[in-house]
Coordinates of N, CA and C in Angstrom, one line a residue:
X1 N 0.8 -1.2 0.0 CA 0.0 0.0 0.0 C 0.9 1.3 0.0
X2 N 1.9 1.3 0.8 CA 2.8 2.4 0.9 C 3.5 2.6 -0.5
X3 N 3.8 1.5 -1.2 CA 4.4 1.6 -2.5 C 3.5 2.3 -3.5
X4 N 2.2 2.0 -3.4 CA 1.3 2.6 -4.3 C 1.2 4.1 -4.1
X5 N 1.2 4.5 -2.8 CA 1.2 5.9 -2.5 C 2.4 6.6 -3.0
X6 N 3.6 6.0 -2.9 CA 4.8 6.5 -3.3 C 4.8 6.7 -4.9
X7 N 4.3 5.7 -5.6 CA 4.3 5.7 -7.0 C 3.3 6.9 -7.5
X8 N 2.2 7.0 -6.8 CA 1.2 8.0 -7.2 C 1.8 9.4 -6.9
X9 N 2.5 9.6 -5.8 CA 3.1 10.8 -5.4 C 4.2 11.2 -6.4
X10 N 5.0 10.2 -6.8 CA 6.1 10.4 -7.8 C 5.5 10.9 -9.1
X11 N 4.4 10.2 -9.6 CA 3.8 10.5 -10.9 C 3.2 11.9 -10.8
X12 N 2.6 12.3 -9.7 CA 2.0 13.6 -9.6 C 3.1 14.7 -9.6
X13 N 4.2 14.4 -8.9 CA 5.4 15.4 -8.9 C 5.9 15.5 -10.3
X14 N 6.1 14.5 -11.0 CA 6.7 14.5 -12.4 C 5.7 15.3 -13.3
X15 N 4.4 15.0 -13.2 CA 3.4 15.8 -14.0 C 3.4 17.3 -13.7
X16 N 3.5 17.6 -12.4 CA 3.5 19.0 -12.1 C 4.8 19.7 -12.6
X17 N 5.9 19.0 -12.5 CA 7.2 19.6 -13.0 C 7.2 19.7 -14.5
X18 N 6.7 18.8 -15.2 CA 6.6 18.9 -16.6 C 5.6 20.0 -17.1
X19 N 4.6 20.1 -16.3 CA 3.6 21.2 -16.6 C 4.3 22.6 -16.4
X20 N 5.1 22.8 -15.4 CA 5.9 24.0 -15.2 C 6.8 24.2 -16.3
X21 N 7.6 23.2 -16.7 CA 8.5 23.3 -17.8 C 7.9 23.7 -19.1
X22 N 6.8 23.0 -19.4 CA 6.1 23.3 -20.7 C 5.5 24.7 -20.7
X23 N 4.9 25.1 -19.6 CA 4.4 26.5 -19.5 C 5.4 27.5 -19.6
X24 N 6.5 27.3 -18.9 CA 7.6 28.2 -18.9 C 8.3 28.4 -20.3
X25 N 8.5 27.3 -21.0 CA 9.1 27.3 -22.3 C 8.1 27.9 -23.3
X26 N 6.8 27.6 -23.2 CA 5.8 28.1 -24.1 C 5.8 29.7 -24.0
X27 N 5.7 30.1 -22.7 CA 5.6 31.6 -22.5 C 6.9 32.3 -23.0
X28 N 8.0 31.7 -22.7 CA 9.3 32.3 -23.1 C 9.4 32.3 -24.6
X29 N 8.9 31.2 -25.3 CA 8.9 31.1 -26.7 C 8.1 32.2 -27.4
X30 N 6.9 32.6 -26.8 CA 6.1 33.7 -27.3 C 6.9 35.0 -27.1
X31 N 7.6 35.1 -26.0 CA 8.4 36.3 -25.8 C 9.6 36.4 -26.8
X32 N 10.2 35.2 -27.1 CA 11.2 35.1 -28.1 C 10.7 35.6 -29.5
X33 N 9.5 35.2 -29.8 CA 8.9 35.6 -31.1 C 8.7 37.1 -31.1
X34 N 8.3 37.7 -30.0 CA 8.1 39.1 -29.9 C 9.5 39.8 -30.1
X35 N 10.5 39.3 -29.4 CA 11.8 39.8 -29.5 C 12.3 39.9 -30.9
X36 N 12.2 38.8 -31.7 CA 12.7 38.7 -33.0 C 11.9 39.6 -34.0
X37 N 10.6 39.7 -33.7 CA 9.8 40.6 -34.5 C 10.3 42.1 -34.3
X38 N 10.5 42.5 -33.1 CA 11.1 43.8 -32.8 C 12.4 44.0 -33.4
X39 N 13.3 43.0 -33.3 CA 14.7 43.1 -33.8 C 14.6 43.2 -35.3
X40 N 13.7 42.5 -36.0 CA 13.6 42.6 -37.4 C 13.2 44.0 -37.9
X41 N 12.3 44.6 -37.1 CA 11.8 45.9 -37.4 C 12.6 47.1 -36.8
X42 N 13.8 46.7 -36.3 CA 14.7 47.7 -35.6 C 13.9 48.5 -34.5
X43 N 13.0 47.9 -33.9 CA 12.2 48.5 -32.8 C 12.9 48.2 -31.4
X44 N 14.1 48.8 -31.2 CA 14.9 48.5 -30.1 C 14.3 49.0 -28.8
X45 N 13.5 50.1 -28.8 CA 12.8 50.5 -27.6 C 11.8 49.5 -27.0
X46 N 11.1 48.8 -28.0 CA 10.2 47.7 -27.5 C 11.0 46.6 -26.9
X47 N 12.2 46.3 -27.4 CA 13.0 45.2 -26.8 C 13.4 45.7 -25.4
X48 N 13.9 46.9 -25.3 CA 14.3 47.4 -24.0 C 13.1 47.3 -23.0
X49 N 11.9 47.5 -23.4 CA 10.8 47.3 -22.5 C 10.6 45.9 -22.1
X50 N 11.1 44.9 -22.8 CA 11.1 43.5 -22.4 C 12.1 43.1 -21.4
X51 N 13.1 44.0 -21.2 CA 14.3 43.6 -20.4 C 13.9 43.7 -18.9
X52 N 14.5 42.7 -18.1 CA 14.3 42.7 -16.7 C 15.1 43.8 -16.0
X53 N 14.7 44.2 -14.9 CA 15.4 45.3 -14.2 C 16.9 44.9 -13.9
X54 N 17.2 43.6 -13.7 CA 18.6 43.2 -13.5 C 19.4 43.4 -14.8
X55 N 18.8 43.2 -15.9 CA 19.5 43.4 -17.2 C 19.8 44.9 -17.4
X56 N 18.9 45.8 -16.9 CA 19.1 47.2 -17.0 C 20.1 47.8 -16.0
X57 N 20.3 47.0 -14.9 CA 21.4 47.4 -14.0 C 22.7 47.1 -14.6
X58 N 22.8 45.9 -15.3 CA 24.1 45.5 -15.9 C 24.5 46.5 -17.0
X59 N 23.6 46.8 -17.8 CA 23.8 47.8 -18.9 C 22.7 48.8 -19.0
X60 N 23.0 50.0 -19.4 CA 22.0 51.0 -19.6 C 21.1 50.8 -20.8
X61 N 20.0 51.4 -20.8 CA 19.1 51.4 -21.9 C 19.8 51.7 -23.2
X62 N 20.6 52.8 -23.2 CA 21.3 53.2 -24.4 C 22.3 52.2 -24.8
X63 N 23.0 51.5 -23.9 CA 24.0 50.4 -24.3 C 23.3 49.2 -24.9
X64 N 22.1 48.9 -24.4 CA 21.3 47.8 -25.0 C 20.9 48.1 -26.4
X65 N 20.4 49.4 -26.6 CA 20.0 49.8 -27.9 C 21.2 49.8 -28.9
X66 N 22.3 50.2 -28.4 CA 23.5 50.2 -29.2 C 23.9 48.8 -29.6
X67 N 23.8 47.8 -28.7 CA 24.1 46.4 -28.9 C 23.2 45.9 -30.1
X68 N 21.9 46.1 -29.9 CA 21.0 45.6 -30.9 C 21.2 46.2 -32.3
X69 N 21.4 47.5 -32.3 CA 21.6 48.3 -33.6 C 22.9 47.8 -34.2
X70 N 24.0 47.6 -33.5 CA 25.2 47.1 -34.0 C 25.1 45.7 -34.5
X71 N 24.4 44.9 -33.8 CA 24.1 43.5 -34.2 C 23.5 43.5 -35.6
X72 N 22.4 44.3 -35.8 CA 21.7 44.3 -37.0 C 22.5 45.0 -38.1
X73 N 23.3 46.0 -37.8 CA 24.2 46.6 -38.8 C 25.3 45.6 -39.3
X74 N 25.9 44.9 -38.4 CA 26.9 43.9 -38.8 C 26.4 42.7 -39.6
X75 N 25.3 42.1 -39.1 CA 24.8 40.9 -39.7 C 23.8 41.1 -40.8
X76 N 23.2 42.3 -40.8 CA 22.2 42.6 -41.8 C 20.8 42.2 -41.2
X77 N 19.8 42.5 -42.0 CA 18.4 42.3 -41.6 C 18.1 40.9 -41.4
X78 N 17.5 40.6 -40.3 CA 17.2 39.2 -39.9 C 16.3 38.6 -41.0
X79 N 16.7 37.4 -41.5 CA 15.9 36.7 -42.5 C 14.9 35.7 -41.8
X80 N 15.5 34.9 -40.9 CA 14.7 33.9 -40.2 C 15.4 33.4 -38.9
X81 N 14.6 32.8 -38.1 CA 15.2 32.3 -36.8 C 14.4 31.0 -36.5
X82 N 15.1 30.1 -35.8 CA 14.4 28.9 -35.3 C 15.0 28.5 -33.9
X83 N 14.1 28.1 -33.0 CA 14.6 27.6 -31.7 C 15.3 26.3 -31.9
X84 N 16.4 26.2 -31.3 CA 17.2 24.9 -31.4 C 17.4 24.3 -30.0
X85 N 16.8 24.8 -29.0 CA 17.0 24.2 -27.7 C 16.5 25.1 -26.6
X86 N 16.3 24.4 -25.4 CA 15.9 25.2 -24.2 C 16.5 24.5 -23.0
X87 N 16.5 25.3 -21.9 CA 17.0 24.8 -20.6 C 16.2 25.6 -19.5
X88 N 15.7 24.9 -18.5 CA 15.0 25.6 -17.5 C 15.7 25.3 -16.1
X89 N 15.7 26.3 -15.2 CA 16.2 26.0 -13.9 C 15.7 27.1 -13.0
X90 N 16.0 26.9 -11.7 CA 15.7 27.9 -10.7 C 17.0 28.4 -10.1
X91 N 17.1 29.7 -9.9 CA 18.3 30.3 -9.3 C 17.9 31.4 -8.4
X92 N 18.3 31.4 -7.2 CA 18.0 32.4 -6.2 C 16.5 32.7 -6.1
X93 N 15.8 31.6 -6.2 CA 14.3 31.7 -6.1 C 13.6 32.1 -7.3
X94 N 14.3 32.3 -8.4 CA 13.7 32.7 -9.7 C 13.7 31.6 -10.7
X95 N 12.6 31.5 -11.5 CA 12.5 30.6 -12.6 C 13.1 31.2 -13.8
X96 N 14.1 30.5 -14.4 CA 14.8 31.0 -15.5 C 14.7 30.0 -16.7
X97 N 14.3 30.5 -17.8 CA 14.3 29.7 -19.1 C 15.2 30.2 -20.1
X98 N 16.1 29.4 -20.6 CA 17.1 29.8 -21.6 C 16.7 29.2 -22.9
X99 N 16.5 30.0 -23.9 CA 16.1 29.5 -25.2 C 17.3 29.8 -26.2
X100 N 17.6 28.8 -27.0 CA 18.7 28.9 -28.0 C 18.1 29.0 -29.4
X101 N 18.7 29.9 -30.2 CA 18.2 30.1 -31.5 C 19.3 30.1 -32.5
X102 N 18.9 29.6 -33.7 CA 19.8 29.7 -34.9 C 19.2 30.8 -35.8
X103 N 19.9 31.9 -36.0 CA 19.4 33.0 -36.7 C 20.1 33.2 -38.0
X104 N 19.3 33.3 -39.1 CA 19.9 33.5 -40.5 C 19.8 34.9 -40.8
X105 N 20.9 35.5 -41.3 CA 21.0 36.9 -41.7 C 21.8 36.9 -43.0
X106 N 21.6 38.0 -43.8 CA 22.3 38.1 -45.0 C 23.9 38.0 -44.9
X107 N 24.4 38.4 -43.8 CA 25.9 38.4 -43.6 C 26.3 37.2 -42.7
X108 N 25.5 36.2 -42.6 CA 25.9 35.0 -41.9 C 24.9 34.5 -40.9
X109 N 25.2 33.2 -40.5 CA 24.4 32.6 -39.5 C 24.9 32.9 -38.1
X110 N 24.0 33.2 -37.2 CA 24.3 33.6 -35.8 C 23.6 32.7 -34.8
X111 N 24.3 32.3 -33.8 CA 23.6 31.5 -32.7 C 23.4 32.4 -31.5
X112 N 22.2 32.4 -31.0 CA 21.8 33.4 -30.0 C 21.1 32.6 -28.8
X113 N 21.3 33.2 -27.6 CA 20.6 32.7 -26.5 C 19.9 33.9 -25.8
X114 N 18.7 33.6 -25.3 CA 17.9 34.6 -24.5 C 17.5 33.9 -23.3
X115 N 17.8 34.5 -22.1 CA 17.4 33.9 -20.8 C 16.2 34.8 -20.4
X116 N 15.1 34.1 -20.0 CA 13.9 34.8 -19.5 C 13.8 34.5 -18.0
X117 N 13.4 35.4 -17.3 CA 13.1 35.2 -15.9 C 11.6 35.5 -15.6
X118 N 11.0 34.7 -14.8 CA 9.6 34.9 -14.5 C 9.5 35.9 -13.3
X119 N 8.8 36.9 -13.5 CA 8.5 37.9 -12.5 C 7.0 38.0 -12.3
X120 N 6.5 37.4 -11.3 CA 5.0 37.4 -11.1 C 4.5 36.5 -12.2
X121 N 3.6 37.1 -13.0 CA 3.0 36.3 -14.2 C 3.7 36.7 -15.5
X122 N 4.7 37.6 -15.4 CA 5.4 38.0 -16.7 C 6.8 37.4 -16.8
X123 N 7.2 37.3 -18.0 CA 8.6 36.9 -18.4 C 9.3 38.1 -18.9
X124 N 10.5 38.3 -18.4 CA 11.4 39.4 -18.8 C 12.7 38.8 -19.3
X125 N 13.4 39.6 -20.2 CA 14.7 39.2 -20.7 C 15.7 39.5 -19.6
X126 N 16.4 38.5 -19.2 CA 17.5 38.7 -18.2 C 18.9 38.8 -18.9
X127 N 19.1 37.9 -19.9 CA 20.4 37.9 -20.6 C 20.1 37.7 -22.1
X128 N 20.9 38.3 -22.9 CA 20.9 38.1 -24.4 C 22.4 38.0 -24.8
X129 N 22.7 37.0 -25.6 CA 24.0 36.9 -26.1 C 24.0 36.2 -27.5
X130 N 25.0 36.5 -28.3 CA 25.1 35.9 -29.6 C 26.6 35.6 -30.0
X131 N 26.7 34.7 -30.9 CA 28.1 34.3 -31.4 C 27.9 33.6 -32.8
X132 N 28.9 33.7 -33.6 CA 28.8 33.1 -34.9 C 29.2 31.6 -34.8
X133 N 29.8 31.2 -33.7 CA 30.2 29.8 -33.4 C 29.4 29.3 -32.3
X134 N 28.6 28.2 -32.5 CA 27.8 27.6 -31.5 C 28.6 27.2 -30.3
X135 N 29.8 26.6 -30.5 CA 30.6 26.2 -29.4 C 31.0 27.3 -28.5
X136 N 31.3 28.5 -29.2 CA 31.7 29.6 -28.4 C 30.6 30.1 -27.5
X137 N 29.4 30.1 -28.0 CA 28.2 30.5 -27.3 C 28.0 29.6 -26.1
X138 N 28.1 28.3 -26.3 CA 27.9 27.3 -25.3 C 29.0 27.4 -24.2
X139 N 30.1 28.0 -24.5 CA 31.2 28.1 -23.5 C 30.9 29.1 -22.5
X140 N 29.8 30.0 -22.7 CA 29.4 31.0 -21.7 C 28.6 30.4 -20.6

């Protein structure tokens, strides 16, 4: 009888965990789509509005805008992007979802990662990074 309760409790825990992961990845994926729509349209102010307060402590609004503008100037207008992976974890009591993307541009392929943090019911961008070499990006 105790074994049955243990199995049921384990199944419930796994289902609840997978529900959290699916919801987190789904919500972050929607935010990723918004991010790339804004990036494609050079709407950097809208991207800045998606940033978490911790991201804005690390770099100013102007520095973020300069980063996005430089990225688009160097690689050219974004042609397409696709999600190539995700990772979820909790850190310091925060739920963090990292999405990895392969982004096609006129001047080359870029690998990008966006980390989203859940703040209340909202997801905000905590970290954004990119590299032309997937191995270099994974080294961070």
